[in-house]
mmCIF file of C-alpha atoms in Angstrom:
data_model
loop_
_atom_site.group_PDB
_atom_site.id
_atom_site.type_symbol
_atom_site.label_atom_id
_atom_site.label_comp_id
_atom_site.label_asym_id
_atom_site.label_seq_id
_atom_site.Cartn_x
_atom_site.Cartn_y
_atom_site.Cartn_z
ATOM 1 C CA MET W 1 2.307 60.757 -15.912
ATOM 2 C CA SER W 2 5.788 59.950 -15.039
ATOM 3 C CA ALA W 3 8.740 58.544 -16.863
ATOM 4 C CA THR W 4 12.208 57.866 -16.863
ATOM 5 C CA VAL W 5 14.142 58.966 -19.883
ATOM 6 C CA ALA W 6 15.357 57.491 -22.815
ATOM 7 C CA ASP W 7 17.828 58.880 -25.436
ATOM 8 C CA PRO W 8 17.031 60.420 -28.866
ATOM 9 C CA THR W 9 18.486 64.111 -30.064
ATOM 10 C CA LEU W 10 16.025 66.821 -30.752
ATOM 11 C CA THR W 11 16.401 70.320 -29.289
ATOM 12 C CA ALA W 12 13.335 71.957 -27.572
ATOM 13 C CA PRO W 13 12.507 75.262 -28.955
ATOM 14 C CA VAL W 14 11.949 78.289 -26.614
ATOM 15 C CA HIS W 15 8.186 79.441 -26.817
ATOM 16 C CA SER W 16 6.333 82.364 -24.967
ATOM 17 C CA PRO W 17 4.593 81.027 -21.925
ATOM 18 C CA ASP W 18 0.807 80.517 -22.267
ATOM 19 C CA PRO W 19 -1.139 80.298 -19.232
ATOM 20 C CA SER W 20 -3.787 78.284 -20.835
ATOM 21 C CA ALA W 21 -1.781 75.750 -22.033
ATOM 22 C CA ALA W 22 -0.401 72.552 -20.024
ATOM 23 C CA TRP W 23 3.144 72.416 -19.042
ATOM 24 C CA TRP W 24 5.896 69.615 -18.112
ATOM 25 C CA ASP W 25 7.030 69.596 -14.646
ATOM 26 C CA LEU W 26 10.596 68.126 -14.726
ATOM 27 C CA ASN W 27 12.239 67.015 -11.234
ATOM 28 C CA LEU W 28 15.862 66.371 -11.178
ATOM 29 C CA ILE W 29 17.769 64.918 -8.424
ATOM 30 C CA ALA W 30 21.525 65.859 -8.487
ATOM 31 C CA ALA W 31 24.737 66.682 -6.370
ATOM 32 C CA ALA W 32 24.756 70.327 -5.189
ATOM 33 C CA PRO W 33 28.075 71.022 -7.391
ATOM 34 C CA GLN W 34 26.082 70.139 -10.819
ATOM 35 C CA GLU W 35 23.391 73.032 -9.979
ATOM 36 C CA ASP W 36 24.904 75.745 -12.268
ATOM 37 C CA LEU W 37 25.605 73.572 -15.074
ATOM 38 C CA ILE W 38 21.975 71.932 -14.818
ATOM 39 C CA PHE W 39 20.274 75.444 -14.562
ATOM 40 C CA TRP W 40 22.479 76.539 -17.778
ATOM 41 C CA ARG W 41 21.497 73.509 -19.419
ATOM 42 C CA LEU W 42 17.785 73.895 -18.699
ATOM 43 C CA GLU W 43 17.793 77.536 -19.598
ATOM 44 C CA SER W 44 19.148 76.796 -23.035
ATOM 45 C CA PHE W 45 16.524 74.201 -23.404
ATOM 46 C CA GLY W 46 13.758 76.830 -23.055
ATOM 47 C CA SER W 47 12.758 76.507 -19.373
ATOM 48 C CA GLN W 48 10.174 78.807 -18.322
ATOM 49 C CA GLY W 49 11.019 78.707 -14.614
ATOM 50 C CA MET W 50 13.097 76.899 -12.436
ATOM 51 C CA THR W 51 13.535 76.111 -8.373
ATOM 52 C CA SER W 52 16.035 74.240 -6.209
ATOM 53 C CA GLN W 53 15.853 72.881 -2.937
ATOM 54 C CA THR W 54 18.742 71.468 -0.758
ATOM 55 C CA TYR W 55 17.960 68.098 1.169
ATOM 56 C CA GLY W 56 20.314 65.497 2.708
ATOM 57 C CA GLU W 57 23.849 65.435 2.297
ATOM 58 C CA GLY W 58 24.629 67.954 -0.535
ATOM 59 C CA GLN W 59 21.766 66.687 -2.628
ATOM 60 C CA LEU W 60 19.499 68.919 -4.683
ATOM 61 C CA SER W 61 16.118 68.595 -5.857
ATOM 62 C CA ILE W 62 15.538 70.985 -8.848
ATOM 63 C CA HIS W 63 12.168 71.541 -10.568
ATOM 64 C CA ALA W 64 11.976 73.062 -13.882
ATOM 65 C CA TYR W 65 9.002 74.063 -16.644
ATOM 66 C CA LEU W 66 8.492 73.372 -20.147
ATOM 67 C CA PRO W 67 5.466 74.077 -22.237
ATOM 68 C CA TRP W 68 3.336 71.256 -23.591
ATOM 69 C CA PRO W 69 2.859 70.374 -26.524
ATOM 70 C CA HIS W 70 5.805 72.301 -27.868
ATOM 71 C CA THR W 71 7.828 70.210 -25.758
ATOM 72 C CA THR W 72 7.411 66.516 -26.935
ATOM 73 C CA LEU W 73 8.553 63.153 -25.155
ATOM 74 C CA LEU W 74 11.413 62.934 -27.690
ATOM 75 C CA ASP W 75 12.669 66.527 -26.688
ATOM 76 C CA LEU W 76 12.480 65.383 -23.028
ATOM 77 C CA ALA W 77 14.718 62.503 -23.790
ATOM 78 C CA ALA W 78 17.103 64.359 -25.835
ATOM 79 C CA LEU W 79 17.316 66.729 -22.800
ATOM 80 C CA SER W 80 18.003 63.809 -20.567
ATOM 81 C CA LEU W 81 20.712 62.933 -22.853
ATOM 82 C CA ARG W 82 22.403 66.318 -22.915
ATOM 83 C CA LEU W 83 22.215 66.237 -19.054
ATOM 84 C CA ARG W 84 23.808 62.960 -18.959
ATOM 85 C CA GLN W 85 26.714 64.225 -21.357
ATOM 86 C CA ASP W 86 26.942 67.320 -19.483
ATOM 87 C CA ALA W 87 27.594 65.309 -16.134
ATOM 88 C CA LEU W 88 30.149 62.855 -17.806
ATOM 89 C CA ILE W 89 32.193 65.835 -18.845
ATOM 90 C CA ALA W 90 32.226 67.333 -15.628
ATOM 91 C CA GLY W 91 33.032 64.226 -13.884
ATOM 92 C CA HIS W 92 29.650 64.150 -11.920
ATOM 93 C CA ARG W 93 26.900 61.516 -11.465
ATOM 94 C CA THR W 94 24.166 61.211 -14.190
ATOM 95 C CA PRO W 95 21.232 63.442 -12.447
ATOM 96 C CA GLN W 96 18.014 61.448 -12.211
ATOM 97 C CA LEU W 97 15.327 62.939 -14.023
ATOM 98 C CA ARG W 98 11.366 62.517 -13.965
ATOM 99 C CA TRP W 99 8.595 64.254 -15.114
ATOM 100 C CA GLU W 100 4.978 64.850 -15.299
ATOM 101 C CA ARG W 101 2.303 66.773 -17.026
ATOM 102 C CA LEU W 102 0.475 69.597 -15.310
ATOM 103 C CA GLU W 103 -2.817 70.897 -16.639
ATOM 104 C CA PRO W 104 -3.115 74.720 -16.914
ATOM 105 C CA GLU W 105 -4.701 75.152 -13.794
ATOM 106 C CA ASP W 106 -2.201 73.171 -11.733
ATOM 107 C CA TRP W 107 1.277 74.485 -13.152
ATOM 108 C CA SER W 108 1.425 78.157 -11.797
ATOM 109 C CA SER W 109 0.668 76.852 -8.295
ATOM 110 C CA THR W 110 2.612 73.878 -8.385
ATOM 111 C CA TRP W 111 6.021 75.431 -8.976
ATOM 112 C CA LYS W 112 5.439 77.821 -6.006
ATOM 113 C CA ARG W 113 5.425 74.899 -3.726
ATOM 114 C CA HIS W 114 9.271 74.469 -4.049
ATOM 115 C CA TRP W 115 10.425 77.965 -3.652
ATOM 116 C CA GLN W 116 11.116 79.104 0.132
ATOM 117 C CA PRO W 117 12.300 82.129 1.667
ATOM 118 C CA GLN W 118 16.053 83.014 1.216
ATOM 119 C CA ALA W 119 18.468 85.128 2.999
ATOM 120 C CA ILE W 120 21.035 86.648 0.510
ATOM 121 C CA GLY W 121 24.287 88.639 1.646
ATOM 122 C CA ASP W 122 24.182 90.388 4.978
ATOM 123 C CA LYS W 123 21.051 92.486 4.377
ATOM 124 C CA LEU W 124 18.055 90.932 2.070
ATOM 125 C CA LEU W 125 15.609 88.281 2.674
ATOM 126 C CA ILE W 126 13.505 87.060 -0.510
ATOM 127 C CA CYS W 127 10.151 85.945 0.329
ATOM 128 C CA PRO W 128 7.560 84.609 -2.059
ATOM 129 C CA ALA W 129 4.431 86.967 -1.737
ATOM 130 C CA TRP W 130 2.259 84.175 -0.863
ATOM 131 C CA LEU W 131 4.239 82.917 2.040
ATOM 132 C CA ASP W 132 4.488 84.334 5.512
ATOM 133 C CA PRO W 133 8.028 85.727 6.211
ATOM 134 C CA PRO W 134 10.258 84.123 8.697
ATOM 135 C CA PRO W 135 11.814 86.689 11.290
ATOM 136 C CA HIS W 136 14.472 88.608 9.926
ATOM 137 C CA PRO W 137 16.014 91.003 12.299
ATOM 138 C CA GLY W 138 18.856 93.269 10.789
ATOM 139 C CA ARG W 139 17.468 92.399 6.877
ATOM 140 C CA HIS W 140 15.147 94.210 4.280
ATOM 141 C CA LEU W 141 12.235 91.882 3.565
ATOM 142 C CA LEU W 142 11.812 91.908 -0.583
ATOM 143 C CA ARG W 143 8.401 90.220 -1.326
ATOM 144 C CA MET W 144 8.300 88.798 -4.812
ATOM 145 C CA ASP W 145 5.862 86.949 -7.340
ATOM 146 C CA PRO W 146 7.845 86.798 -10.501
ATOM 147 C CA GLY W 147 4.991 85.613 -12.390
ATOM 148 C CA MET W 148 6.579 84.446 -15.777
ATOM 149 C CA ALA W 149 9.514 86.789 -15.376
ATOM 150 C CA PHE W 150 12.903 85.733 -14.633
ATOM 151 C CA GLY W 151 14.386 86.616 -11.210
ATOM 152 C CA THR W 152 13.474 84.873 -7.917
ATOM 153 C CA GLY W 153 16.851 85.265 -6.399
ATOM 154 C CA ILE W 154 17.498 81.522 -6.748
ATOM 155 C CA HIS W 155 19.764 81.593 -9.972
ATOM 156 C CA PRO W 156 23.577 82.487 -9.004
ATOM 157 C CA THR W 157 23.819 85.157 -11.390
ATOM 158 C CA THR W 158 21.144 86.982 -9.598
ATOM 159 C CA GLN W 159 22.511 86.144 -6.314
ATOM 160 C CA LEU W 160 25.943 87.705 -7.432
ATOM 161 C CA CYS W 161 23.993 90.932 -8.314
ATOM 162 C CA LEU W 162 22.082 91.390 -5.348
ATOM 163 C CA GLU W 163 25.419 90.826 -3.244
ATOM 164 C CA SER W 164 27.221 93.142 -5.468
ATOM 165 C CA LEU W 165 24.627 95.854 -4.997
ATOM 166 C CA GLU W 166 24.705 95.460 -1.304
ATOM 167 C CA MET W 167 28.588 96.213 -1.201
ATOM 168 C CA ARG W 168 28.420 98.921 -4.014
ATOM 169 C CA LEU W 169 25.205 101.098 -2.526
ATOM 170 C CA GLU W 170 27.253 100.539 1.241
ATOM 171 C CA THR W 171 30.398 101.785 -0.117
ATOM 172 C CA TRP W 172 28.864 104.591 -2.209
ATOM 173 C CA GLY W 173 27.534 106.713 0.620
ATOM 174 C CA GLU W 174 31.186 106.453 2.069
ATOM 175 C CA VAL W 175 32.853 107.516 -1.161
ATOM 176 C CA ARG W 176 30.562 110.304 -1.609
ATOM 177 C CA GLN W 177 30.425 111.560 2.011
ATOM 178 C CA ASP W 178 30.042 115.490 2.164
ATOM 179 C CA PRO W 179 31.772 116.832 4.998
ATOM 180 C CA VAL W 180 29.202 119.774 5.028
ATOM 181 C CA HIS W 181 26.151 117.574 5.499
ATOM 182 C CA GLU W 182 25.460 114.642 7.813
ATOM 183 C CA ASP W 183 23.935 112.369 5.393
ATOM 184 C CA PRO W 184 25.849 111.294 2.042
ATOM 185 C CA PRO W 185 23.841 111.564 -1.272
ATOM 186 C CA ALA W 186 22.161 108.388 -2.058
ATOM 187 C CA ALA W 187 22.850 106.782 -5.716
ATOM 188 C CA THR W 188 20.432 106.901 -8.693
ATOM 189 C CA LEU W 189 20.389 103.408 -10.677
ATOM 190 C CA ALA W 190 19.238 101.909 -13.850
ATOM 191 C CA ASP W 191 18.371 98.218 -14.043
ATOM 192 C CA VAL W 192 18.513 97.092 -17.686
ATOM 193 C CA GLY W 193 16.555 94.042 -18.273
ATOM 194 C CA CYS W 194 14.771 94.069 -15.020
ATOM 195 C CA GLY W 195 12.984 90.828 -15.335
ATOM 196 C CA SER W 196 10.944 90.693 -12.398
ATOM 197 C CA GLY W 197 12.146 93.652 -10.734
ATOM 198 C CA ILE W 198 14.205 92.136 -7.981
ATOM 199 C CA LEU W 199 17.358 93.839 -8.407
ATOM 200 C CA SER W 200 15.430 97.248 -8.469
ATOM 201 C CA LEU W 201 13.736 96.394 -5.516
ATOM 202 C CA ALA W 202 16.780 95.344 -3.618
ATOM 203 C CA ALA W 203 18.753 98.594 -4.940
ATOM 204 C CA ALA W 204 15.742 100.802 -3.474
ATOM 205 C CA LEU W 205 15.627 98.807 -0.217
ATOM 206 C CA LEU W 206 19.558 98.903 0.309
ATOM 207 C CA GLY W 207 19.234 102.749 -0.194
ATOM 208 C CA ALA W 208 19.380 103.786 -3.950
ATOM 209 C CA LYS W 209 17.226 107.080 -3.884
ATOM 210 C CA GLN W 210 15.631 106.329 -7.526
ATOM 211 C CA VAL W 211 15.848 103.220 -9.808
ATOM 212 C CA PHE W 212 15.040 103.384 -13.463
ATOM 213 C CA ALA W 213 13.778 99.619 -14.361
ATOM 214 C CA VAL W 214 13.461 98.866 -18.294
ATOM 215 C CA ASP W 215 12.988 95.442 -20.158
ATOM 216 C CA THR W 216 12.033 94.864 -23.798
ATOM 217 C CA ASP W 217 9.572 92.131 -22.472
ATOM 218 C CA PRO W 218 6.093 93.454 -21.398
ATOM 219 C CA VAL W 219 5.560 90.321 -19.153
ATOM 220 C CA ALA W 220 8.690 91.465 -17.292
ATOM 221 C CA VAL W 221 7.573 95.093 -16.867
ATOM 222 C CA GLN W 222 4.063 93.892 -15.718
ATOM 223 C CA ALA W 223 5.685 91.871 -13.139
ATOM 224 C CA THR W 224 8.161 94.515 -11.871
ATOM 225 C CA LEU W 225 5.245 97.059 -11.594
ATOM 226 C CA LEU W 226 3.423 94.417 -9.609
ATOM 227 C CA ASN W 227 6.429 93.875 -7.294
ATOM 228 C CA ARG W 228 7.400 97.372 -7.041
ATOM 229 C CA ASP W 229 3.758 98.227 -5.788
ATOM 230 C CA MET W 230 3.657 95.367 -3.605
ATOM 231 C CA ASN W 231 6.947 96.375 -1.751
ATOM 232 C CA GLY W 232 5.609 100.062 -1.307
ATOM 233 C CA LEU W 233 8.230 101.273 -3.621
ATOM 234 C CA THR W 234 6.089 103.118 -6.026
ATOM 235 C CA ASP W 235 7.646 106.317 -5.743
ATOM 236 C CA ARG W 236 11.321 105.057 -5.854
ATOM 237 C CA ILE W 237 11.069 102.874 -8.827
ATOM 238 C CA ALA W 238 10.021 104.014 -12.342
ATOM 239 C CA VAL W 239 9.557 101.134 -15.198
ATOM 240 C CA ALA W 240 9.492 101.288 -18.606
ATOM 241 C CA GLN W 241 9.312 99.002 -21.773
ATOM 242 C CA GLY W 242 12.421 99.548 -23.854
ATOM 243 C CA SER W 243 16.303 99.674 -23.313
ATOM 244 C CA LEU W 244 18.981 101.880 -22.558
ATOM 245 C CA GLU W 245 17.299 104.723 -24.549
ATOM 246 C CA HIS W 246 14.349 104.608 -22.116
ATOM 247 C CA ILE W 247 16.501 105.599 -19.210
ATOM 248 C CA PRO W 248 15.235 109.308 -18.704
ATOM 249 C CA GLN W 249 18.277 110.710 -16.842
ATOM 250 C CA MET W 250 22.174 110.046 -15.849
ATOM 251 C CA VAL W 251 22.565 107.649 -13.397
ATOM 252 C CA ASP W 252 25.238 106.835 -10.966
ATOM 253 C CA GLY W 253 25.120 102.955 -11.266
ATOM 254 C CA LEU W 254 23.814 100.442 -13.783
ATOM 255 C CA VAL W 255 23.014 96.916 -13.267
ATOM 256 C CA CYS W 256 22.498 94.401 -16.110
ATOM 257 C CA ASN W 257 21.818 90.775 -15.758
ATOM 258 C CA ILE W 258 21.007 89.429 -18.957
ATOM 259 C CA LEU W 259 23.359 87.505 -21.277
ATOM 260 C CA ALA W 260 27.182 88.181 -22.279
ATOM 261 C CA ASP W 261 26.235 88.536 -25.996
ATOM 262 C CA VAL W 262 23.792 91.329 -25.107
ATOM 263 C CA ILE W 263 25.981 93.025 -22.742
ATOM 264 C CA LEU W 264 28.829 93.133 -25.243
ATOM 265 C CA ASP W 265 26.617 95.093 -27.693
ATOM 266 C CA MET W 266 25.557 97.585 -25.258
ATOM 267 C CA ILE W 267 28.739 98.398 -23.539
ATOM 268 C CA PRO W 268 29.815 101.234 -26.005
ATOM 269 C CA GLU W 269 26.649 102.937 -24.818
ATOM 270 C CA PHE W 270 26.943 102.288 -21.098
ATOM 271 C CA ARG W 271 28.531 106.110 -20.858
ATOM 272 C CA LEU W 272 25.485 107.786 -22.180
ATOM 273 C CA VAL W 273 23.596 106.790 -19.267
ATOM 274 C CA VAL W 274 26.060 106.818 -16.428
ATOM 275 C CA ASN W 275 27.615 109.626 -14.731
ATOM 276 C CA GLU W 276 31.285 110.370 -14.395
ATOM 277 C CA GLY W 277 32.816 108.305 -11.425
ATOM 278 C CA GLY W 278 29.874 105.819 -11.730
ATOM 279 C CA TRP W 279 29.728 102.101 -11.902
ATOM 280 C CA LEU W 280 28.635 98.853 -13.429
ATOM 281 C CA ILE W 281 27.379 95.467 -12.143
ATOM 282 C CA LEU W 282 26.981 92.960 -14.998
ATOM 283 C CA SER W 283 26.225 89.380 -14.586
ATOM 284 C CA GLY W 284 24.688 86.480 -16.593
ATOM 285 C CA ILE W 285 28.173 85.903 -17.946
ATOM 286 C CA LEU W 286 29.841 82.475 -17.638
ATOM 287 C CA ILE W 287 33.383 82.267 -16.622
ATOM 288 C CA ASP W 288 34.520 81.483 -20.096
ATOM 289 C CA GLN W 289 33.097 84.548 -21.429
ATOM 290 C CA ALA W 290 34.484 86.831 -18.780
ATOM 291 C CA LYS W 291 37.801 87.823 -20.813
ATOM 292 C CA PHE W 292 35.730 88.935 -23.835
ATOM 293 C CA VAL W 293 33.432 91.429 -21.515
ATOM 294 C CA ALA W 294 36.392 92.655 -19.387
ATOM 295 C CA GLU W 295 38.339 93.341 -22.648
ATOM 296 C CA MET W 296 35.276 95.179 -24.298
ATOM 297 C CA LEU W 297 34.662 97.244 -21.048
ATOM 298 C CA GLU W 298 38.559 98.371 -21.001
ATOM 299 C CA ALA W 299 38.304 99.183 -24.720
ATOM 300 C CA ASN W 300 35.304 101.581 -23.453
ATOM 301 C CA GLU W 301 37.299 103.170 -20.600
ATOM 302 C CA TRP W 302 35.944 101.006 -17.902
ATOM 303 C CA LEU W 303 38.163 99.336 -15.260
ATOM 304 C CA VAL W 304 37.019 95.820 -14.091
ATOM 305 C CA ALA W 305 37.498 95.966 -10.255
ATOM 306 C CA ALA W 306 36.282 92.926 -9.341
ATOM 307 C CA LEU W 307 35.207 89.522 -10.609
ATOM 308 C CA TRP W 308 32.796 87.397 -8.299
ATOM 309 C CA ARG W 309 32.477 83.901 -9.239
ATOM 310 C CA ARG W 310 29.811 81.478 -8.256
ATOM 311 C CA GLY W 311 30.073 77.941 -10.076
ATOM 312 C CA GLU W 312 29.980 78.400 -13.836
ATOM 313 C CA TRP W 313 28.977 81.936 -13.619
ATOM 314 C CA CYS W 314 30.546 85.451 -12.655
ATOM 315 C CA CYS W 315 29.628 88.988 -11.915
ATOM 316 C CA LEU W 316 31.690 91.737 -13.311
ATOM 317 C CA ASN W 317 31.879 95.119 -11.040
ATOM 318 C CA ALA W 318 33.374 98.068 -13.022
ATOM 319 C CA ARG W 319 33.978 101.615 -12.730
ATOM 320 C CA MET W 320 34.601 104.474 -14.887
ATOM 321 C CA THR W 321 38.199 105.292 -15.646
#
């Protein structure tokens, strides 16, 4: 079944993914500058997975997945209205929205068709586990199967974290160079809210000696374990269900790509797990939230060294003062 939307105003609730249930496959056609705002709207509406693909002159095809029957036709109509309102406020064209219902055996394979290998930064190539990677000279290959967990490398916040990790781990060795030894010491890292494990994997591939990945969601923990082992990083990444209290030792750096409200609550405790002279990479933060996060960091003796922006999202790089 396919449809074009109408107009009522219900809000779709967020539900835990159920692999035995049917799903709605939403397809949106929009201009490239609309991507961040559409992703944010779909996430806030309860999407359990999203992909985007560029085609033509600055056009995007975005796919998103919502659980059926928790999401009704009225809910989809409400989503269409909100997307139209978002576009109007931002001065964009209204995105085209169509949907179809996927039966349980179809949905997990359907979204995979829309996710292709992607180069990020100067050193990483993210490749879906079910595809053969393209040639990637000079890049580390990172194979991913996120399952139901967040983190494919598509979302701007994940990309900002990956690029920040590349920069931070590259300069860490230079800063910590010991003139007595030929090689600088490698960094240790905590990945808080690890999702699919993509940031932990990237950190290990980019040179981190040891990564401690934690997430309160058991689905995320299983996804991270799967991806860790698939990439041959079992001895470099330790995974646990929980949060900061489950990081077993002090680390040199901490990366956290969650939500601004959650990050704000954790900032006072970051010093309990980060060594003197350590650093933070924080994302999942909208531009209009950055001021509050920066002020909380400064109040807890962290210096915001850089703010990287992509669309409506940003990533704060901070170091201990």
